[in-house]
Tab-separated table of C-alpha atoms in Angstrom:
chain	number	residue	atom	x	y	z
A	1	MET	CA	0.000	0.000	0.000
A	2	ASN	CA	1.392	3.372	-1.067
A	3	LEU	CA	0.446	6.178	1.346
A	4	ARG	CA	3.475	8.344	0.708
A	5	ARG	CA	3.086	11.884	2.092
A	6	ALA	CA	-0.507	11.070	3.052
A	7	ASN	CA	-2.198	13.323	5.603
A	8	LEU	CA	-3.619	11.040	8.298
A	9	ARG	CA	-3.584	13.521	11.138
A	10	ARG	CA	-5.710	12.336	14.085
A	11	ALA	CA	-6.882	9.396	11.944
A	12	ASN	CA	-8.282	6.341	13.712
A	13	LEU	CA	-6.414	3.324	12.316
A	14	ARG	CA	-6.830	1.071	15.324
A	15	LEU	CA	-6.165	-2.639	14.636
A	16	ALA	CA	-5.337	-1.807	10.995
A	17	ASN	CA	-3.293	-4.301	8.977
A	18	LEU	CA	-0.628	-2.326	7.093
A	19	PRO	CA	2.379	-4.631	6.608
A	20	ARG	CA	5.080	-3.218	4.299
A	21	ALA	CA	2.982	-0.063	3.794
A	22	ASN	CA	4.740	2.991	2.356
A	23	LEU	CA	4.045	5.898	4.727
A	24	ARG	CA	7.193	7.826	3.938
A	25	ARG	CA	6.933	11.458	5.096
A	26	GLY	CA	3.315	10.783	6.023
A	27	ASN	CA	1.542	12.948	8.590
A	28	LEU	CA	0.211	10.699	11.374
A	29	ARG	CA	0.302	13.288	14.124
A	30	ARG	CA	-1.896	12.280	17.076
A	31	GLY	CA	-3.110	9.311	15.021
A	32	ASN	CA	-4.567	6.239	16.717
A	33	LEU	CA	-2.456	3.259	15.590
A	34	ARG	CA	-3.057	1.084	18.625
A	35	ARG	CA	-2.266	-2.596	18.022
A	36	ASP	CA	-1.671	-1.905	14.319
A	37	ASN	CA	0.356	-4.282	12.184
A	38	LEU	CA	3.065	-2.114	10.597
A	39	ARG	CA	5.609	-4.853	10.110
A	40	ARG	CA	8.382	-3.788	7.712
A	41	ALA	CA	6.459	-0.568	7.008
A	42	ASN	CA	8.315	2.433	5.586
A	43	LEU	CA	7.792	5.358	7.979
A	44	ARG	CA	10.948	7.242	7.067
A	45	ARG	CA	10.735	10.914	8.106
A	46	ALA	CA	7.081	10.360	9.044
A	47	ASN	CA	5.432	12.678	11.561
A	48	LEU	CA	4.163	10.520	14.435
A	49	ARG	CA	4.235	13.193	17.097
A	50	ARG	CA	1.974	12.274	20.038
A	51	ALA	CA	0.746	9.257	18.035
A	52	HIS	CA	-0.837	6.359	19.912
A	53	LEU	CA	1.143	3.204	19.014
A	54	ARG	CA	0.508	1.116	22.101
A	55	ARG	CA	1.232	-2.589	21.450
A	56	ALA	CA	1.749	-1.812	17.751
A	57	ASN	CA	3.804	-4.227	15.639
A	58	LEU	CA	6.676	-2.242	14.099
A	59	ARG	CA	9.051	-5.148	13.681
A	60	ARG	CA	11.796	-4.316	11.163
A	61	ALA	CA	9.974	-1.063	10.343
A	62	ASN	CA	11.928	1.844	8.854
A	63	LEU	CA	11.517	4.844	11.182
A	64	ARG	CA	14.708	6.618	10.193
A	65	ARG	CA	14.572	10.319	11.119
A	66	ALA	CA	10.905	9.861	12.069
A	67	ASN	CA	9.335	12.271	14.548
A	68	LEU	CA	8.020	10.222	17.489
A	69	ARG	CA	8.167	13.003	20.048
A	70	GLN	CA	5.869	12.292	23.021
A	71	ALA	CA	4.514	9.231	21.165
A	72	ASN	CA	2.988	6.365	23.143
A	73	LEU	CA	4.910	3.184	22.221
A	74	ARG	CA	4.171	1.270	25.398
A	75	ARG	CA	4.736	-2.466	24.881
A	76	ALA	CA	5.265	-1.807	21.156
A	77	ASN	CA	7.325	-4.272	19.120
A	78	LEU	CA	10.263	-2.441	17.494
A	79	CYS	CA	12.507	-5.478	17.247
A	80	ARG	CA	15.243	-4.886	14.636
A	81	GLY	CA	13.570	-1.601	13.708
A	82	ASN	CA	15.539	1.261	12.164
A	83	LEU	CA	15.178	4.374	14.347
A	84	ARG	CA	18.439	6.002	13.335
A	85	ARG	CA	18.453	9.733	14.120
A	86	GLY	CA	14.818	9.436	15.149
A	87	ASN	CA	13.256	11.974	17.501
A	88	LEU	CA	11.880	10.058	20.500
A	89	ARG	CA	12.082	12.873	23.009
A	90	ARG	CA	9.766	12.226	25.981
A	91	ALA	CA	8.382	9.161	24.156
A	92	ASN	CA	6.848	6.348	26.209
A	93	LEU	CA	8.659	3.073	25.406
A	94	CYS	CA	7.868	1.384	28.709
A	95	ARG	CA	8.219	-2.419	28.386
A	96	GLY	CA	8.818	-1.969	24.654
A	97	ASN	CA	10.703	-4.550	22.602
A	98	LEU	CA	13.708	-2.829	20.984
A	99	ARG	CA	15.903	-5.885	20.675
A	100	ARG	CA	18.664	-5.337	18.101
A	101	ALA	CA	17.016	-2.036	17.116
A	102	ASN	CA	19.122	0.663	15.452
A	103	LEU	CA	18.896	3.826	17.586
A	104	ARG	CA	22.169	5.375	16.473
A	105	ARG	CA	22.216	9.129	17.198
A	106	ALA	CA	18.540	8.927	18.201
A	107	ASN	CA	17.138	11.543	20.574
A	108	LEU	CA	15.625	9.779	23.608
A	109	ARG	CA	15.978	12.674	26.016
A	110	ARG	CA	13.662	12.273	29.027
A	111	GLY	CA	12.186	9.190	27.362
A	112	ASN	CA	10.483	6.481	29.406
A	113	LEU	CA	12.279	3.170	28.714
A	114	ARG	CA	11.425	1.471	31.982
A	115	ARG	CA	11.746	-2.323	31.712
A	116	ALA	CA	12.363	-1.949	27.959
A	117	ASN	CA	14.245	-4.686	26.101
A	118	LEU	CA	17.243	-3.105	24.331
A	119	ARG	CA	19.365	-6.226	24.195
A	120	ARG	CA	22.111	-5.914	21.574
A	121	GLY	CA	20.615	-2.587	20.506
A	122	ASN	CA	22.716	0.018	18.702
A	123	LEU	CA	22.574	3.237	20.761
A	124	ARG	CA	25.877	4.689	19.616
A	125	ARG	CA	26.010	8.454	20.244
A	126	ALA	CA	22.333	8.351	21.275
A	127	ASN	CA	20.990	11.094	23.543
A	128	LEU	CA	19.524	9.472	26.674
A	129	ARG	CA	19.908	12.462	28.955
A	130	ARG	CA	17.580	12.191	31.978
A	131	ALA	CA	15.964	9.112	30.389
A	132	ASN	CA	14.256	6.535	32.607
A	133	LEU	CA	15.947	3.160	31.976
A	134	ARG	CA	15.070	1.590	35.307
A	135	GLN	CA	15.248	-2.232	35.137
A	136	ALA	CA	15.877	-1.989	31.369
A	137	ASN	CA	17.674	-4.823	29.564
A	138	LEU	CA	20.750	-3.376	27.820
A	139	ARG	CA	22.779	-6.561	27.713
A	140	ARG	CA	25.503	-6.366	25.043
A	141	ALA	CA	24.060	-3.031	23.871
A	142	ASN	CA	26.305	-0.540	22.071
A	143	LEU	CA	26.199	2.776	23.973
A	144	ARG	CA	29.573	4.046	22.807
A	145	ARG	CA	29.875	7.824	23.253
A	146	GLY	CA	26.233	7.898	24.344
A	147	ASN	CA	24.885	10.736	26.471
A	148	LEU	CA	23.399	9.227	29.655
A	149	ARG	CA	23.843	12.258	31.867
A	150	ARG	CA	21.524	12.094	34.903
A	151	ALA	CA	19.842	9.005	33.401
A	152	ASN	CA	18.068	6.556	35.717
A	153	LEU	CA	19.640	3.099	35.216
A	154	ARG	CA	18.700	1.669	38.591
A	155	ARG	CA	18.793	-2.153	38.528
A	156	ALA	CA	19.380	-2.038	34.750
A	157	ASN	CA	21.131	-4.964	33.049
A	158	LEU	CA	24.235	-3.643	31.255
A	159	ARG	CA	26.192	-6.882	31.224
A	160	ARG	CA	28.890	-6.813	28.524
A	161	ALA	CA	27.511	-3.477	27.288
A	162	ASN	CA	29.821	-1.079	25.436
A	163	LEU	CA	29.830	2.302	27.233
A	164	ARG	CA	33.239	3.426	26.003
A	165	ARG	CA	33.668	7.211	26.313
A	166	GLY	CA	30.033	7.453	27.405
A	167	ASN	CA	28.809	10.401	29.463
A	168	LEU	CA	27.251	8.997	32.661
A	169	ARG	CA	27.771	12.057	34.827
A	170	ARG	CA	25.435	12.014	37.857
A	171	ALA	CA	23.709	8.914	36.431
A	172	ASN	CA	21.860	6.587	38.816
A	173	LEU	CA	23.339	3.075	38.436
A	174	ARG	CA	22.360	1.794	41.859
A	175	ARG	CA	22.341	-2.026	41.937
A	176	ALA	CA	22.906	-2.061	38.154
A	177	ASN	CA	24.549	-5.090	36.527
A	178	LEU	CA	27.703	-3.877	34.736
A	179	ARG	CA	29.542	-7.183	34.789
A	180	GLN	CA	32.233	-7.307	32.076
A	181	ALA	CA	30.974	-3.954	30.733
A	182	ASN	CA	33.328	-1.703	28.751
A	183	LEU	CA	33.510	1.688	30.514
A	184	ARG	CA	36.904	2.733	29.172
A	185	ARG	CA	37.367	6.522	29.421
A	186	ALA	CA	33.712	6.847	30.495
A	187	ASN	CA	32.644	9.882	32.526
A	188	LEU	CA	31.006	8.649	35.757
A	189	ARG	CA	31.686	11.770	37.791
A	190	ARG	CA	29.372	11.987	40.821
A	191	GLY	CA	27.564	8.883	39.568
A	192	ASN	CA	25.623	6.661	41.963
A	193	LEU	CA	26.981	3.096	41.659
A	194	ARG	CA	26.007	1.928	45.118
A	195	ARG	CA	25.903	-1.887	45.320
A	196	ALA	CA	26.471	-2.065	41.537
A	197	ASN	CA	28.017	-5.198	40.023
A	198	LEU	CA	31.195	-4.172	38.149
A	199	ARG	CA	32.922	-7.531	38.286
A	200	ARG	CA	35.611	-7.773	35.585
A	201	ALA	CA	34.439	-4.435	34.146
A	202	ASN	CA	36.874	-2.338	32.098
A	203	LEU	CA	37.142	1.108	33.739
A	204	ARG	CA	40.556	2.023	32.368
A	205	ARG	CA	41.101	5.805	32.504
A	206	ALA	CA	37.454	6.231	33.581
A	207	ASN	CA	36.457	9.339	35.546
A	208	LEU	CA	34.793	8.288	38.829
A	209	ARG	CA	35.585	11.460	40.751
A	210	ARG	CA	33.301	11.930	43.776
A	211	GLY	CA	31.280	8.890	42.701
A	212	ASN	CA	29.386	6.706	45.167
A	213	LEU	CA	30.570	3.070	44.908
A	214	ARG	CA	29.611	1.999	48.404
A	215	ARG	CA	29.457	-1.804	48.698
A	216	ALA	CA	30.019	-2.099	44.926
A	217	ASN	CA	31.489	-5.311	43.511
A	218	LEU	CA	34.675	-4.447	41.567
A	219	ARG	CA	36.323	-7.847	41.791
A	220	ARG	CA	38.982	-8.223	39.068
A	221	ALA	CA	37.881	-4.880	37.574
A	222	ASN	CA	40.379	-2.890	35.490
A	223	LEU	CA	40.722	0.633	36.955
A	224	ARG	CA	44.193	1.335	35.590
A	225	ARG	CA	44.954	5.079	35.500
A	226	GLY	CA	41.371	5.768	36.569
A	227	ASN	CA	40.373	8.987	38.321
A	228	LEU	CA	38.932	7.936	41.707
A	229	ARG	CA	39.621	11.157	43.553
A	230	ARG	CA	37.336	11.611	46.590
A	231	VAL	CA	35.338	8.536	45.548
A	232	ASN	CA	33.308	6.619	48.152
A	233	LEU	CA	34.358	2.934	48.128
A	234	ARG	CA	33.234	2.083	51.636
A	235	ARG	CA	33.033	-1.711	52.079
A	236	ALA	CA	33.573	-2.144	48.316
A	237	ASN	CA	34.957	-5.409	46.941
A	238	LEU	CA	38.177	-4.651	45.013
A	239	ARG	CA	39.747	-8.077	45.328
A	240	TRP	CA	42.243	-8.745	42.507
A	241	ALA	CA	41.330	-5.307	41.043
A	242	ASN	CA	43.860	-3.453	38.871
A	243	LEU	CA	44.324	0.099	40.215
A	244	ARG	CA	47.807	0.621	38.810
A	245	ARG	CA	48.699	4.330	38.585
A	246	GLY	CA	45.150	5.174	39.675
A	247	ASN	CA	44.349	8.483	41.351
A	248	LEU	CA	42.722	7.697	44.733
A	249	ARG	CA	43.615	10.944	46.442
A	250	ARG	CA	41.356	11.566	49.462
A	251	ALA	CA	39.313	8.487	48.504
A	252	ASN	CA	37.092	6.925	51.179
A	253	LEU	CA	37.885	3.179	51.454
A	254	PRO	CA	37.082	2.129	55.057
A	255	ARG	CA	36.658	-1.663	55.413
A	256	ALA	CA	37.187	-2.060	51.644
A	257	ASN	CA	38.477	-5.409	50.372
A	258	LEU	CA	41.662	-4.807	48.337
A	259	ARG	CA	43.122	-8.245	48.865
A	260	ARG	CA	45.720	-9.015	46.187
A	261	GLY	CA	44.819	-5.754	44.457
A	262	ASN	CA	47.353	-4.017	42.220
A	263	LEU	CA	47.934	-0.427	43.430
A	264	ARG	CA	51.431	-0.038	42.019
A	265	ARG	CA	52.414	3.638	41.667
A	266	GLY	CA	48.909	4.601	42.763
A	267	ASN	CA	48.201	7.974	44.360
A	268	LEU	CA	46.521	7.319	47.739
A	269	ARG	CA	47.499	10.567	49.396
A	270	ARG	CA	45.245	11.299	52.390
A	271	ALA	CA	43.081	8.288	51.465
A	272	ASN	CA	40.989	6.654	54.190
A	273	LEU	CA	41.777	2.910	54.338
A	274	CYS	CA	40.761	2.393	57.964
A	275	ARG	CA	40.268	-1.331	58.720
A	276	GLY	CA	40.760	-2.080	55.017
A	277	ASN	CA	41.890	-5.502	53.811
A	278	LEU	CA	45.119	-5.048	51.808
A	279	ARG	CA	46.492	-8.515	52.387
A	280	ARG	CA	49.098	-9.393	49.741
A	281	ALA	CA	48.250	-6.161	47.900
A	282	ASN	CA	50.848	-4.611	45.583
A	283	LEU	CA	51.572	-1.044	46.769
A	284	ARG	CA	55.050	-0.772	45.303
A	285	LEU	CA	56.084	2.875	44.725
A	286	ALA	CA	52.581	3.946	45.863
A	287	ASN	CA	52.018	7.369	47.434
A	288	LEU	CA	50.312	6.872	50.827
A	289	ARG	CA	51.394	10.152	52.364
A	290	ARG	CA	49.144	11.061	55.320
A	291	ALA	CA	46.892	8.091	54.464
A	292	ASN	CA	44.750	6.535	57.202
A	293	LEU	CA	45.547	2.801	57.478
A	294	ARG	CA	44.482	2.401	61.091
A	295	ARG	CA	43.840	-1.253	61.972
A	296	GLY	CA	44.370	-2.113	58.297
A	297	ASN	CA	45.391	-5.611	57.249
A	298	LEU	CA	48.599	-5.324	55.183
A	299	ARG	CA	49.888	-8.797	55.914
A	300	ARG	CA	52.435	-9.858	53.288
A	301	GLY	CA	51.700	-6.629	51.418
A	302	ASN	CA	54.290	-5.196	49.040
A	303	LEU	CA	55.088	-1.593	50.074
A	304	CYS	CA	58.594	-1.549	48.628
A	305	ARG	CA	59.756	2.056	48.034
A	306	GLY	CA	56.303	3.270	49.033
A	307	ASN	CA	55.774	6.731	50.494
A	308	LEU	CA	54.099	6.391	53.922
A	309	CYS	CA	55.308	9.694	55.320
A	310	ARG	CA	53.056	10.813	58.220
A	311	ALA	CA	50.704	7.885	57.493
A	312	ASN	CA	48.500	6.531	60.287
A	313	LEU	CA	49.304	2.815	60.723
A	314	ARG	CA	48.188	2.510	64.321
A	315	ARG	CA	47.450	-1.127	65.209
A	316	ALA	CA	47.970	-2.060	61.539
A	317	ASN	CA	48.935	-5.627	60.644
A	318	LEU	CA	52.164	-5.501	58.592
A	319	ARG	CA	53.310	-9.003	59.424
A	320	ARG	CA	55.799	-10.272	56.817
A	321	GLY	CA	55.187	-7.092	54.832
A	322	ASN	CA	57.781	-5.801	52.373
A	323	LEU	CA	58.684	-2.213	53.343
A	324	ARG	CA	62.153	-2.224	51.821
A	325	ARG	CA	63.411	1.325	51.208
A	326	GLY	CA	59.996	2.594	52.258
A	327	ASN	CA	59.551	6.136	53.532
A	328	LEU	CA	57.892	5.958	56.979
A	329	CYS	CA	59.149	9.316	58.198
A	330	ARG	CA	56.958	10.576	61.091
A	331	ALA	CA	54.546	7.670	60.508
A	332	ASN	CA	52.340	6.489	63.373
A	333	LEU	CA	53.049	2.766	63.908
A	334	ARG	CA	51.905	2.592	67.510
A	335	ARG	CA	51.018	-0.993	68.489
A	336	ALA	CA	51.546	-2.036	64.849
A	337	ASN	CA	52.450	-5.643	64.072
A	338	LEU	CA	55.725	-5.656	62.088
A	339	CYS	CA	56.727	-9.197	62.975
A	340	ARG	CA	59.127	-10.571	60.323
A	341	ALA	CA	58.585	-7.420	58.236
A	342	ASN	CA	61.302	-6.296	55.829
A	343	LEU	CA	62.305	-2.705	56.698
A	344	CYS	CA	65.770	-2.917	55.150
A	345	ARG	CA	67.081	0.587	54.306
A	346	GLY	CA	63.727	1.997	55.384
A	347	ASN	CA	63.352	5.583	56.567
A	348	LEU	CA	61.686	5.549	60.013
A	349	ARG	CA	62.944	8.927	61.127
A	350	ARG	CA	60.803	10.372	63.945
A	351	ALA	CA	58.369	7.460	63.497
A	352	ASN	CA	56.161	6.437	66.423
A	353	LEU	CA	56.851	2.740	67.106
A	354	ARG	CA	55.668	2.717	70.704
A	355	LEU	CA	54.529	-0.777	71.781
A	356	ALA	CA	55.117	-1.963	68.184
A	357	ASN	CA	55.941	-5.611	67.512
A	358	LEU	CA	59.224	-5.753	65.540
A	359	ARG	CA	60.092	-9.318	66.438
A	360	LEU	CA	62.359	-10.949	63.813
A	361	ALA	CA	61.990	-7.789	61.688
A	362	ASN	CA	64.717	-6.829	59.219
A	363	LEU	CA	65.883	-3.298	60.110
A	364	ARG	CA	69.244	-3.587	58.398
A	365	ARG	CA	70.658	-0.188	57.406
A	366	GLY	CA	67.390	1.402	58.472
A	367	ASN	CA	67.122	4.996	59.694
A	368	LEU	CA	65.461	5.208	63.137
A	369	ARG	CA	66.815	8.602	64.046
A	370	LEU	CA	64.675	10.340	66.706
A	371	ALA	CA	62.142	7.457	66.456
A	372	ASN	CA	59.996	6.496	69.466
A	373	LEU	CA	60.719	2.833	70.295
A	374	ARG	CA	59.431	2.882	73.855
A	375	TRP	CA	58.175	-0.550	74.952
A	376	ALA	CA	58.720	-1.835	71.384
A	377	ASN	CA	59.491	-5.536	70.883
A	378	LEU	CA	62.795	-5.835	68.974
A	379	ARG	CA	63.533	-9.418	69.948
A	380	TRP	CA	65.589	-11.350	67.374
A	381	SER	CA	65.347	-8.449	64.916
A	382	ASN	CA	68.194	-7.576	62.521
A	383	LEU	CA	69.673	-4.222	63.598
A	384	LEU	CA	72.916	-4.417	61.610
A	385	TRP	CA	74.239	-0.995	60.508
A	386	LEU	CA	71.149	0.628	62.048
A	387	THR	CA	71.143	4.427	62.449
A	388	CYS	CA	69.418	5.559	65.652
A	389	ILE	CA	71.653	8.486	66.735
A	390	ARG	CA	69.865	11.467	68.257
């Protein structure tokens, strides 16, 4: 059926059977197309503003550059449909089927996509600013360079989704599934990722500044060179995570699990790691100046050549830790457990080691000048060539 450029404004076409119909550039503004069969129909550049398309069948339909602003597409079938550069601003796509649909550069600003199925959909460079994607299925979807600023993605499924260089500033990703998702160079500044699943996710060079990742699962996640300044990672799971050369300045990590994590050359200046689990973590050449590691578990941790100047390590567990050539100048190690720790050539000048356990510790060629060793346990420790002159 050829209805090219036809004027069907406010027309009642409810339950109409129009498969493969040609409605190119047709005017269907405010038209009633509820439950219509428009399978493989050509609606290119058609005007469907405020049209009623609830439960309509638009499977494989061509809606390229179509105007669907404020249209009602609730539970509509747009599977494999072409909506490239389409205007879907404030459109209602709640529970809609958009599986493998082409929404490249489409405008979905403030659109309602709650519980929508966008699995394997192409949303590259799409505008989803302030869109409602709560509980939406975006598994393996392509959202590269997409604009998701302030979007609601609470409990959304983004497993293996491509969000590379995406703008997710202030986005709500609470309890979202981002397992194995690609977030390389993504902007997640001030984003809410509380209790989100980011297991094995790629966050290399991602911007997470001031983000909320409380109790988030980042096990084996790649955060290399990521910006995590002032981020909230309280009780987060970062086991086996790669944070090499990451910026964690003033980050909040109390009771966080960083067991076997890679923090080599990381910037943790003034970071809060109180009661954190850093067992066997790699902190070689890391900057922990003025960091709070009170009661932290650093057993067998690698802090070789690390900067711990003025750091708070009170009651910290550094048993068998590698602190070779480490800078612990003016550090607070009161009641710390340094049993069998390697402090060879370490700088402990003016350090507070009161009541510290240094049994069997290696302090060879170490600098303990003006250090407080009152009531410290130095039994069987190696003090060869030690400097402790006042």
